[in-house]
Tab-separated table of C-alpha atoms in Angstrom:
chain	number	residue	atom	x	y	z
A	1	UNK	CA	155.866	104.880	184.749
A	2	UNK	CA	152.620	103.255	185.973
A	3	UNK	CA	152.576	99.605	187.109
A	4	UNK	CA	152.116	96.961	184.158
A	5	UNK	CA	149.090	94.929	184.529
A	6	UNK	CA	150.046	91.274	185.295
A	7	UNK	CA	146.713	90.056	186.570
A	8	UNK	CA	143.479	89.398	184.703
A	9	UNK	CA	143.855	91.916	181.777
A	10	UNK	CA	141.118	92.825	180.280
A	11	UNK	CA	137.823	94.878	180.912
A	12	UNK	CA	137.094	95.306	184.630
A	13	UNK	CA	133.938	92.586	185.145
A	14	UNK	CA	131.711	92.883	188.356
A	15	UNK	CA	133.122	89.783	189.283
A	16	UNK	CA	135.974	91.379	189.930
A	17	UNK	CA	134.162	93.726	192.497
A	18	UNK	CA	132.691	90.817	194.128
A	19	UNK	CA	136.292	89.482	194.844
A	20	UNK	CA	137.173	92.404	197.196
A	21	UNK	CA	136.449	93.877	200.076
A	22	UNK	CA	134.014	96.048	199.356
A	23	UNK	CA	131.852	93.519	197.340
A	24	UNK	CA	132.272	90.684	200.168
A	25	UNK	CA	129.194	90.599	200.889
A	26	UNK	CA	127.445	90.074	197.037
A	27	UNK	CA	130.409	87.398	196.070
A	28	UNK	CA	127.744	84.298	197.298
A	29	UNK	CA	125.682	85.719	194.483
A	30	UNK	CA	128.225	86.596	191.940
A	31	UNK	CA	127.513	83.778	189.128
A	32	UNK	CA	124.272	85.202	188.441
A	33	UNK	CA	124.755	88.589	188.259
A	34	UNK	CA	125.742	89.091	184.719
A	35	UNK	CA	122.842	86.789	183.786
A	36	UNK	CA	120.574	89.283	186.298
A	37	UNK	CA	121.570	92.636	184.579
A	38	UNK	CA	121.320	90.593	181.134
A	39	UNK	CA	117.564	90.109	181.700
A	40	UNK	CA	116.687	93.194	183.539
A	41	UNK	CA	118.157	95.022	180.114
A	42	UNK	CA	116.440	92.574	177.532
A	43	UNK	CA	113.128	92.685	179.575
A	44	UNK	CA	112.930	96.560	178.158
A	45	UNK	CA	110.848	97.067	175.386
A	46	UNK	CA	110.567	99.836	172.372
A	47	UNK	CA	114.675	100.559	171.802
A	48	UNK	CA	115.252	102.117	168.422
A	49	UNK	CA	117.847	100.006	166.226
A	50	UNK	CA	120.650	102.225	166.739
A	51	UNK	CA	120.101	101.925	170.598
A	52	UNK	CA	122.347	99.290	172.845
A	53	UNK	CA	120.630	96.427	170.868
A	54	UNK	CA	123.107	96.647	168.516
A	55	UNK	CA	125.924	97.117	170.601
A	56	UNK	CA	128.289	94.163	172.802
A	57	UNK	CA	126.772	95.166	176.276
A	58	UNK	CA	129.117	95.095	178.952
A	59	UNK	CA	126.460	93.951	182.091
A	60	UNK	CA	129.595	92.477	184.234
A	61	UNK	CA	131.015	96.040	184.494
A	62	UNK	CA	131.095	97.775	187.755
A	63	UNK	CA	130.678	101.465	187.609
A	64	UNK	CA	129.700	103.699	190.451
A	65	UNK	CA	129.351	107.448	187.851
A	66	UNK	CA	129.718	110.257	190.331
A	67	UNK	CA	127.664	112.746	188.051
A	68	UNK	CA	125.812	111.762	185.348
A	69	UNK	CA	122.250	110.508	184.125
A	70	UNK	CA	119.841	108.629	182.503
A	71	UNK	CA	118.590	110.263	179.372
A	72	UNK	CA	118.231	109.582	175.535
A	73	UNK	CA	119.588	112.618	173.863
A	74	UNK	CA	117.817	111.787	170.645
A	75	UNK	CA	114.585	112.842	172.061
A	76	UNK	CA	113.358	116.638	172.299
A	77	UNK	CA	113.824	118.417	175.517
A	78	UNK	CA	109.283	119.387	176.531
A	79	UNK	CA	110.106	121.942	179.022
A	80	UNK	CA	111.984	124.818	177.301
A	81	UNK	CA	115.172	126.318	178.181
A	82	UNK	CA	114.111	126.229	182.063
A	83	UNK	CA	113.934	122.636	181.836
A	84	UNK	CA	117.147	122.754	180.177
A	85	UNK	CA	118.657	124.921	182.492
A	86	UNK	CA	117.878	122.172	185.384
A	87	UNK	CA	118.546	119.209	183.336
A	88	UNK	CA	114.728	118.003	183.318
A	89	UNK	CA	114.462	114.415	182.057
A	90	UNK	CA	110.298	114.486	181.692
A	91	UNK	CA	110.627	112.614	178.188
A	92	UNK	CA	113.523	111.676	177.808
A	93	UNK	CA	114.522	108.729	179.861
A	94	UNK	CA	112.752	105.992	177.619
A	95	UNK	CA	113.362	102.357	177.411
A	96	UNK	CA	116.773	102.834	175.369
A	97	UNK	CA	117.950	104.909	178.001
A	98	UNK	CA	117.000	102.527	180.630
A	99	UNK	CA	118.700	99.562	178.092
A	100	UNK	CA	122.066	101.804	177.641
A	101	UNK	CA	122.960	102.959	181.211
A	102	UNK	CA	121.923	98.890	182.317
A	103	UNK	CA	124.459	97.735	179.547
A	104	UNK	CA	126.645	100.658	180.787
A	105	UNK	CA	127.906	98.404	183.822
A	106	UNK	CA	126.565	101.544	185.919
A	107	UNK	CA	125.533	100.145	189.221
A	108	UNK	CA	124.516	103.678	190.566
A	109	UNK	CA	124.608	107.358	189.115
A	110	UNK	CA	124.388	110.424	191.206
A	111	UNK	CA	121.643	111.880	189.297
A	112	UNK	CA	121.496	115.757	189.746
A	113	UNK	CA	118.204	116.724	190.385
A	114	UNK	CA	116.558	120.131	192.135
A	115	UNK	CA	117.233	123.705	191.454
A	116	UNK	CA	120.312	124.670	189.820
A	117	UNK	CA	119.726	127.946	188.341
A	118	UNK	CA	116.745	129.232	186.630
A	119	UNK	CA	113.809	131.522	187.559
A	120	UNK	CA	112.858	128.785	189.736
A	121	UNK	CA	112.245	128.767	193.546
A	122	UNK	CA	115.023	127.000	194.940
A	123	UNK	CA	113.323	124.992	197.742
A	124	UNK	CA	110.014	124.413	196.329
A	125	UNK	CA	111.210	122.937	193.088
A	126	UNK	CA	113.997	120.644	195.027
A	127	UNK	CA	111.090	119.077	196.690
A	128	UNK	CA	109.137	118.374	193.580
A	129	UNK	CA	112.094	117.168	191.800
A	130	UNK	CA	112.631	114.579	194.889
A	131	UNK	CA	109.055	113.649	194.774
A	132	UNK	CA	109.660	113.403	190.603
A	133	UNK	CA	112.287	111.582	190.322
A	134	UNK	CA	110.787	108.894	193.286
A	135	UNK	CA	107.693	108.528	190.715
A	136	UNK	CA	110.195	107.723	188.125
A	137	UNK	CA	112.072	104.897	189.915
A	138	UNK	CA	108.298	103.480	190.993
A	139	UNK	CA	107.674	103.564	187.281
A	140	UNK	CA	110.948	101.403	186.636
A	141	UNK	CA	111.048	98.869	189.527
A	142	UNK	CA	112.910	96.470	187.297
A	143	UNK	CA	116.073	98.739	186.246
A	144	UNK	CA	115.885	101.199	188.635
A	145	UNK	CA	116.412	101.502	192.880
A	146	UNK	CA	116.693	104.826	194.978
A	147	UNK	CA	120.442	104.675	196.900
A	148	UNK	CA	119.354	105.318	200.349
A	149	UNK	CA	123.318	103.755	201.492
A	150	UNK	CA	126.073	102.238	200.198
A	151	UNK	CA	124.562	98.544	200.457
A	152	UNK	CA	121.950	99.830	197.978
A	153	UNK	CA	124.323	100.012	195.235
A	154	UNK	CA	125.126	96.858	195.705
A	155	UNK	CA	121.857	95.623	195.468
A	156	UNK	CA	121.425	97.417	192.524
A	157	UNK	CA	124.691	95.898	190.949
A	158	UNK	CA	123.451	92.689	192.107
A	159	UNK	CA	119.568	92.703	190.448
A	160	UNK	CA	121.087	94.172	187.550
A	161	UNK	CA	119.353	97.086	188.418
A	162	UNK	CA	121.135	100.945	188.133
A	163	UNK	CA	121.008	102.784	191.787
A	164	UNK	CA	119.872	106.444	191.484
A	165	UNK	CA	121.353	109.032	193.888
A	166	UNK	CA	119.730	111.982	194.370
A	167	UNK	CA	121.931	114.527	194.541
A	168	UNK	CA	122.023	118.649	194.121
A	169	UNK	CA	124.414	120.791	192.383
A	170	UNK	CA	123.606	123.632	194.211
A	171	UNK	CA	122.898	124.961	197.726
A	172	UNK	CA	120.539	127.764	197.254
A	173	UNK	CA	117.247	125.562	198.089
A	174	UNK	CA	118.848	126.360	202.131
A	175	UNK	CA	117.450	129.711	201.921
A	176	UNK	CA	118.905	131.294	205.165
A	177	UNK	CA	117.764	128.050	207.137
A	178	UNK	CA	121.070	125.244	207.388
A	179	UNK	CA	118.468	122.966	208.845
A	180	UNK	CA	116.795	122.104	205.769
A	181	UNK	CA	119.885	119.916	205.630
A	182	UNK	CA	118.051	117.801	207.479
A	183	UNK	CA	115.120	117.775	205.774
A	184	UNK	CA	116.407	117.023	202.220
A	185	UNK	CA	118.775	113.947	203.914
A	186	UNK	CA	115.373	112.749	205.613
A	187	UNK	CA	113.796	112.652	201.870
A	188	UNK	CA	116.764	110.725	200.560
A	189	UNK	CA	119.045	113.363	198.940
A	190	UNK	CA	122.746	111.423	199.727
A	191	UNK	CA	124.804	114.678	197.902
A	192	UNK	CA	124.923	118.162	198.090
A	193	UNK	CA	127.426	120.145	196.058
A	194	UNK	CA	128.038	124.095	197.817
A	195	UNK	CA	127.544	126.195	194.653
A	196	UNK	CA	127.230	125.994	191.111
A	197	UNK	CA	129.470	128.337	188.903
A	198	UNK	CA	128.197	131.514	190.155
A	199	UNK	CA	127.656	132.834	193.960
A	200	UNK	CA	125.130	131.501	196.451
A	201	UNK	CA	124.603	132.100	199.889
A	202	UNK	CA	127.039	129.658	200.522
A	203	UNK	CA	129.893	130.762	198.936
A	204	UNK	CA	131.281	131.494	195.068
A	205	UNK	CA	131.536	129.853	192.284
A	206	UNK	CA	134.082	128.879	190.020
A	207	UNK	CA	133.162	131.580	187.836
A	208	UNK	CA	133.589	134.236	190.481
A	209	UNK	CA	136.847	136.492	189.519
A	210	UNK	CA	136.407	138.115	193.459
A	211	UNK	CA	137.286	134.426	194.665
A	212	UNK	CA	135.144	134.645	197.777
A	213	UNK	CA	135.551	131.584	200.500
A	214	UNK	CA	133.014	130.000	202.134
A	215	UNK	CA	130.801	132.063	204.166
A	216	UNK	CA	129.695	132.137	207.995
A	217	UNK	CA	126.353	130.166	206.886
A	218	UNK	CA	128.393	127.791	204.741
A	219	UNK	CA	130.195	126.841	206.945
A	220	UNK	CA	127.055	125.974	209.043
A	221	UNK	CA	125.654	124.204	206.333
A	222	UNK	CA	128.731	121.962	205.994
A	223	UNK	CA	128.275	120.783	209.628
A	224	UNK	CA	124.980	120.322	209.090
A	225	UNK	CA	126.101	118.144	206.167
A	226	UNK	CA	128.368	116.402	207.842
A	227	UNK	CA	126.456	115.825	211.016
A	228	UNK	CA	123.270	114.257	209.067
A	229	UNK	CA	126.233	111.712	206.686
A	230	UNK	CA	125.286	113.569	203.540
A	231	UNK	CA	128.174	113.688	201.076
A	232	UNK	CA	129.862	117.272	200.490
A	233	UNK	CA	130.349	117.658	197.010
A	234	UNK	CA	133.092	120.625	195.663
A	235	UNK	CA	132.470	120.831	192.368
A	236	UNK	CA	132.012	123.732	190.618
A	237	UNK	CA	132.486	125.769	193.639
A	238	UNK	CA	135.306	128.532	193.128
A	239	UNK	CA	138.809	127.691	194.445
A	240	UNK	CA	138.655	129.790	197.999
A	241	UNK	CA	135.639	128.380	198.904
A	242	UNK	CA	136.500	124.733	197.891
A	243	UNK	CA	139.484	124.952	200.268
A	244	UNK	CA	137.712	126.732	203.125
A	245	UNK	CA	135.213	123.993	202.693
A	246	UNK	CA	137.650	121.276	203.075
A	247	UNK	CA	139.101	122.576	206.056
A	248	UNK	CA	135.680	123.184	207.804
A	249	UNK	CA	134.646	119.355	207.191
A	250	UNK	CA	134.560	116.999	209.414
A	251	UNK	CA	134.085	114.175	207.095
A	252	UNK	CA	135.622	113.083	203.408
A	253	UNK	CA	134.649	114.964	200.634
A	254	UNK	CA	134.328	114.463	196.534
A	255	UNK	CA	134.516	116.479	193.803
A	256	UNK	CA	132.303	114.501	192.165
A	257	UNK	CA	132.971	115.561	188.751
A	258	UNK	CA	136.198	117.773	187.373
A	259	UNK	CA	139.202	117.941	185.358
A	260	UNK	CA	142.790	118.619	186.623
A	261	UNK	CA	144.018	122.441	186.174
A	262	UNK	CA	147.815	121.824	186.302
A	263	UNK	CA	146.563	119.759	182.739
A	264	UNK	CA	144.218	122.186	180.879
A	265	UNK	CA	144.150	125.564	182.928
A	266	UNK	CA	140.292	126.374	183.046
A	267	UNK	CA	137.967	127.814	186.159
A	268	UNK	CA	135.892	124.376	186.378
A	269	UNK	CA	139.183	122.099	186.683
A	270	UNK	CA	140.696	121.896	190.436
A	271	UNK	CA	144.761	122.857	190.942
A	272	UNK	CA	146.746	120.444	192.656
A	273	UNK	CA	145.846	121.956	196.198
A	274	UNK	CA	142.551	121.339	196.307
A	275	UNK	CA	142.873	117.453	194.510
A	276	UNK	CA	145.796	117.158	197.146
A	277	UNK	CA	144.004	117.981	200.434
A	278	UNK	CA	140.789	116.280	199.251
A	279	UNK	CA	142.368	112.912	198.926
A	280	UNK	CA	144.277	113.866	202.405
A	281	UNK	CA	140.862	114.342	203.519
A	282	UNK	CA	139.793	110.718	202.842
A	283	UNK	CA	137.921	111.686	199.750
A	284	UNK	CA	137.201	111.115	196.113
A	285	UNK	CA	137.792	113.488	193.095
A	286	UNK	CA	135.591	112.114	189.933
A	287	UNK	CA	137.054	112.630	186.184
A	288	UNK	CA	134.009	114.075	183.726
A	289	UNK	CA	133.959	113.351	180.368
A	290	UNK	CA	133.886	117.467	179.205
A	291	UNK	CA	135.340	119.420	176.773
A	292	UNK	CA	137.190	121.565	179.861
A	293	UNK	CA	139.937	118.745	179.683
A	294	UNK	CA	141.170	120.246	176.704
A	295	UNK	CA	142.357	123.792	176.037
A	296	UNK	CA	140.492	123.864	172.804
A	297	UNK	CA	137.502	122.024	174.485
A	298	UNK	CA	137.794	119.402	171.398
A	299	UNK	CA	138.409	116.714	173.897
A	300	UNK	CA	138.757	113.164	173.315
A	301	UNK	CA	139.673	109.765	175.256
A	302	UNK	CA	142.535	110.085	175.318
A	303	UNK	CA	142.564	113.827	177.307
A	304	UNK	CA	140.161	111.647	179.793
A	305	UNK	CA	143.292	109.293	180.390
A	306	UNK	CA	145.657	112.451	180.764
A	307	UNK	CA	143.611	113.690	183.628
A	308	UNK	CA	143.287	110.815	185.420
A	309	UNK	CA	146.965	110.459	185.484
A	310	UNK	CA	147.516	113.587	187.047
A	311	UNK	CA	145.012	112.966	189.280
A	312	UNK	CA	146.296	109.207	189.984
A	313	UNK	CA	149.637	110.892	190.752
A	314	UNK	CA	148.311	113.746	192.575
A	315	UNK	CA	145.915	111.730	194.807
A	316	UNK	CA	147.078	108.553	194.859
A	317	UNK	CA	144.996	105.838	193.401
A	318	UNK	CA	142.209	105.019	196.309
A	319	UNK	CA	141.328	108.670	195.836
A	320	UNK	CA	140.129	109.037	191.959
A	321	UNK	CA	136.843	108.025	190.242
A	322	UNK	CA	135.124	109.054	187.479
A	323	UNK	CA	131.784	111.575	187.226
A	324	UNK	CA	130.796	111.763	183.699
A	325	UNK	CA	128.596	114.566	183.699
A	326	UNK	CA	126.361	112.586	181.048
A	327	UNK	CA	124.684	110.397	180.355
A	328	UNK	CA	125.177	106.645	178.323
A	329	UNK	CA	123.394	106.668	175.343
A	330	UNK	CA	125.224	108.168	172.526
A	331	UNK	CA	123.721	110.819	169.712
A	332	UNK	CA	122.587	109.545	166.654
A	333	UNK	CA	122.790	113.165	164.507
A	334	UNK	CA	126.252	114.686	165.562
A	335	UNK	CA	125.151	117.680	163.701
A	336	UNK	CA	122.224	117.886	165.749
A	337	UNK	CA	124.436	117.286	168.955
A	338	UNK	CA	126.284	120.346	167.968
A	339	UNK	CA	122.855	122.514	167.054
A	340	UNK	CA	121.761	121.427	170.546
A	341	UNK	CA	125.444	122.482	172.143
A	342	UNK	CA	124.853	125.385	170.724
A	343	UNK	CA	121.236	126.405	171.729
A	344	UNK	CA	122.423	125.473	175.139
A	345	UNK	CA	125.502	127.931	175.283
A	346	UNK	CA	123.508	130.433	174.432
A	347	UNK	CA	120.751	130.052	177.011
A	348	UNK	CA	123.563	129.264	179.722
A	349	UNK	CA	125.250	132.335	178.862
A	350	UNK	CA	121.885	134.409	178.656
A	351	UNK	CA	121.110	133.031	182.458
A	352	UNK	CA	124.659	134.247	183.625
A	353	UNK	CA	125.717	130.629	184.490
A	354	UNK	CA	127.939	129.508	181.456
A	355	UNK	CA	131.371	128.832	182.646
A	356	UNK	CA	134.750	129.649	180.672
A	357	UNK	CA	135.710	126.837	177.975
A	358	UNK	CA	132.032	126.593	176.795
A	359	UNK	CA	130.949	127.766	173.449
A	360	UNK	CA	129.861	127.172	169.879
A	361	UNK	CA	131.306	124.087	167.854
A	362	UNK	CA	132.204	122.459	171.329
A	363	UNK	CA	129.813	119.736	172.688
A	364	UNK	CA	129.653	118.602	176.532
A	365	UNK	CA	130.400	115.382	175.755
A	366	UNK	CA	133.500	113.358	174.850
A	367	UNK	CA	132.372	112.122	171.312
A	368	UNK	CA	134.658	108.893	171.527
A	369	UNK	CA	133.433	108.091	175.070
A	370	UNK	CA	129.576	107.815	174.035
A	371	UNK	CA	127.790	105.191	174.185
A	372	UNK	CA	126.940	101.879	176.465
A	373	UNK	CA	130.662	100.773	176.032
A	374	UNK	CA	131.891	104.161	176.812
A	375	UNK	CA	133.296	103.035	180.476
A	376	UNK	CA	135.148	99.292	178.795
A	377	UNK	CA	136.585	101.331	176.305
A	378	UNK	CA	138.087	103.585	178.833
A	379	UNK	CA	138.885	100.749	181.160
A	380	UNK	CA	140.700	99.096	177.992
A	381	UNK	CA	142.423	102.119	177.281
A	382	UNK	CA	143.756	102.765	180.686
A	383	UNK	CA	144.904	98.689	180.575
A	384	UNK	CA	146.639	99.652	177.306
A	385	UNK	CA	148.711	101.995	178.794
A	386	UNK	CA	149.929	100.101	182.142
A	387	UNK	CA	147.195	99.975	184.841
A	388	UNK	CA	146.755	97.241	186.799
A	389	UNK	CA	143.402	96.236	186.608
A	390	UNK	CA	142.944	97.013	190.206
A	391	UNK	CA	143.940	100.140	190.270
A	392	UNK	CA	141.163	100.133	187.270
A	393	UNK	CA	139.019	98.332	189.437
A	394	UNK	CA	138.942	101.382	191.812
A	395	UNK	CA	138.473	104.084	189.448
A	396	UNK	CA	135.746	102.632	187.699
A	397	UNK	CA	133.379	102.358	190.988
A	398	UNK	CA	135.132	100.743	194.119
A	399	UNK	CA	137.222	103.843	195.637
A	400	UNK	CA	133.549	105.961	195.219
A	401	UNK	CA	131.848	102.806	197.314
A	402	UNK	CA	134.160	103.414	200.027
A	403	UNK	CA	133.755	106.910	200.234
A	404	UNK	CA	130.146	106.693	200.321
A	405	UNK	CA	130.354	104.238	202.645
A	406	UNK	CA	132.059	105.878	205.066
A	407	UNK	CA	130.638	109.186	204.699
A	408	UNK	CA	126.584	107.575	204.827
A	409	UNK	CA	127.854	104.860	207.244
A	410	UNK	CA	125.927	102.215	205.813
C-alpha cells in the first residue's frame, strides 16, 4: 500500500516547492509567482480558440519535464522528414505553444536538440542547433530562459518563465574526439544521453540484439562528462551499455525518460537492475508519457501511474521524475495525430532507427495526458490513489532539481 495523503490534498502548487528545501531560496517571492506566470502567459498574443485560453491553467504547478518540448502539433512540420527525424521546431513553437507549456506549470524542459540520426553531420548540425535554439529563447525573453544551473530553473519558475535545457539524445557529434565534451558544456549543453536506439561510437542502443557495453572511448567520454558537471543521460542506450555506464560514472545519472520493463517488457523500458543501481547511484529515472508503457502501445493514464509505481518501489521515491517525451499542447484532429504517427513510423523505420513497440494506429503520445493540464491531472490521479502530496511534490520536479543540482553544482 502507498502512504495516504493527510496533508494539503490537492494539485501540487509551486508554493508548495517554495516551502522546501530546494525552493528556500524563491519562498521571499512566493506570493507573486502565480500572478508572474499568469501574466507572462496572458501577455502572448495570436492563440487559436482551442489553445490553453480555453482551458483552467495551472501556473502554480511545479514541473521540472526531463524530456520533452515546446511545440504546437497542429502546425505542419517545414523541413521534411530530416527535420522530423531531429525533432526540428522551425514553425512550430508559436504563441499557443509558448501559452500551453507556461500554463503547463513547466518551470524547465530538457529540450532535445542536435543530431540524432539523419543524413546529417553530427557535430556541425549540434552547433547550429545550439546557436538555433539560443536565437529562439532571444526571440521569447518573456516566457523563455536558457538553464545554464539549477538556480536558473528557479528563476524561471519564479518570472513565470519556462527554463530550456539543451540537451542531446545522442553522442555521435564526439566524432573520435571526447574533448568536444568540453566544448558543447562551454556552449551551454547541461545533458548528454550515450546513444540513441541504434549503435554509436559510444556504445549500443536499445535496439541492438548483440547487446554491446560501453566502449573504451565511452567510457572516456563519460569522464569527460562527469569531469565538466554535464548530466549523463541513459536513455535509450541498450541494457549492457547502460550498466557499464553506470559503473564507469563518477557522478549521478538519469534516465531522463523511460518506462519500467518488469511492467510492459519492451527494448526502450529499463529492468529493475538498471532503475535499481541508478537510484543507488544518486540519480533520477524520468516516466515518459509513450505508448511503450503498454504491451499493445494503446497506453493511457492510468499505465503512466503503473510505471511510476514500480519505479517508486524500485527506486525509492527521491529517485523518480517524469520525462514526457512531448510536448504540452494537445492535437486538435486525432485523426490527423494518427496520419502523422503514421508518416513518422514509416520514415523512422526507413532510417533504421524505429524501436520495437512503434507502429501504425499507435501515437507517441498518451491521448488522456495531452494538454496544459496534462501534469494536475496526473498529480490528481496519483493523489487519488494514496500519494502523499510530497512524495508528488518530488516526482513532479523537486527530486530532478536535486539531481541537477548536484550533478551541475550550482
Amino acid at each position: 500500500m502507498f502512504e495516504v495523503v493527510t496533508k494539503h490534498p490537492g494539485p501540487l502548487t509551486r508554493r508548495a516547492f517554495l516551502g522546501t528545501s530546494a525552493g528556500v531560496a524563491l519562498a521571499a517571492t512566493a506570493s507573486g509567482c502565480r500572478e508572474s506566470r499568469t501574466g507572462a502567459r496572458e501577455s502572448l498574443s495570436g492563440m487559436s480558440e482551442s489553445g490553453s485560453g480555453t482551458r483552467d491553467p495551472q501556473s502554480d504547478l511545479f514541473v521540472i519535464n526531463m524530456l520533452g518540448g515546446i511545440r504546437n502539433p497542429n502546425i505542419p512540420r517545414s523541413g521534411g522528414p530530416s527535420q522530423a527525424l531531429q525533432g526540428e521546431q522551425r514553425t512550430s513553437l508559436d504563441d499557443r505553444a509558448l501559452a500551453d507549456a507556461i500554463a503547463s506549470g513547466t518551470a524547465a524542459v530538457n529540450t532535445t536538440i542536435g543530431y540524432v540520426a539523419g543524413p546529417r553531420e553530427p557535430f556541425e548540425s549540434s552547433v547550429a542547433d545550439i546557436s538555433r535554439w539560443n536565437r529562439i529563447i532571444r526571440t521569447h525573453p518573456d516566457a523563455l530562459l536558457k538553464v545554464w544551473a539549477a538556480s536558473d530553473i528557479e528563476r524561471a519558475a519564479r518570472e513565470g518563465r519556462v527554463g530550456i535545457i539543451q540537451g542531446f539524445q545522442n553522442a555521435a557529434m564526439m566524432g573520435d574526439d571526447a574533448q568536444r565534451v568540453g566544448t558543447f558544456a562551454g556552449l551551454g549543453v547541461r545533458i548528454i544521453q550515450l546513444t540513441y536506439n541504434v549503435a554509436n561510437q559510444l556504445g549500443h542502443g536499445s535496439m541492438v540484439p548483440e547487446n554491446g557495453g560501453l566502449t573504451d572511448f565511452g567510457r572516456d567520454v563519460v569522464a569527460e562528462l562527469n569531469a565538466t558537471n554535464t548530466l549523463v543521460d541513459l536513455s535509450h542506450s541498450g541494457e549492457q551499455t547502460c550498466l557499464d555506464a553506470i559503473d564507469a560514472s563518477a557522478a549521478p545519472l538519469a534516465i531522463t525518460h523511460t518506462g519500467c520493463r518488469a511492467v510492459t517488457d519492451l527494448p526502450r523500458n529499463k529492468t529493475d537492475r538498471e532503475l535499481r543501481l541508478v537510484a543507488e547511484g544518486g540519480g533520477i529515472v524520468g516516466i515518459y508519457f509513450m505508448p511503450f508503457l503498454a504491451a499493445d502501445g494503446m497506453a493511457g493514464a492510468d499505465d503512466v501511474v503503473r510505471h511510476i509505481e514500480h519505479a517508486v518501489q524500485v527506486c525509492g521515491e527521491e529517485h523518480v521524475g517524469i520525462g514526457t517525451d512531448g510536448g504540452t499542447t494537445a492535437y486538435d484532429d486525432m485523426d490527423a495525430a494518427y496520419e502523422a504517427a503514421r508518416r513518422d513510423v514509416e520514415r523512422r523505420r526507413a532510417a533504421g532507427i524505429g524501436a520495437a513497440g512503434e507502429r501504425a494506429g499507435v501515437v507517441p503520445f498518451i491521448p488522456d495526458l495531452q494538454g496544459p493540464d496534462q501534469f494536475r491531472k496526473l498529480s490528481e490521479t496519483l493523489l487519488a490513489r494514496g500519494h502523499a502530496t510530497e512524495r508528488v511534490e518530488k516526482i513532479l520536479g523537486t527530486n530532478a532539481l536535486r539531481v541537477m543540482r548536484e550533478v551541475w553544482g550550482a
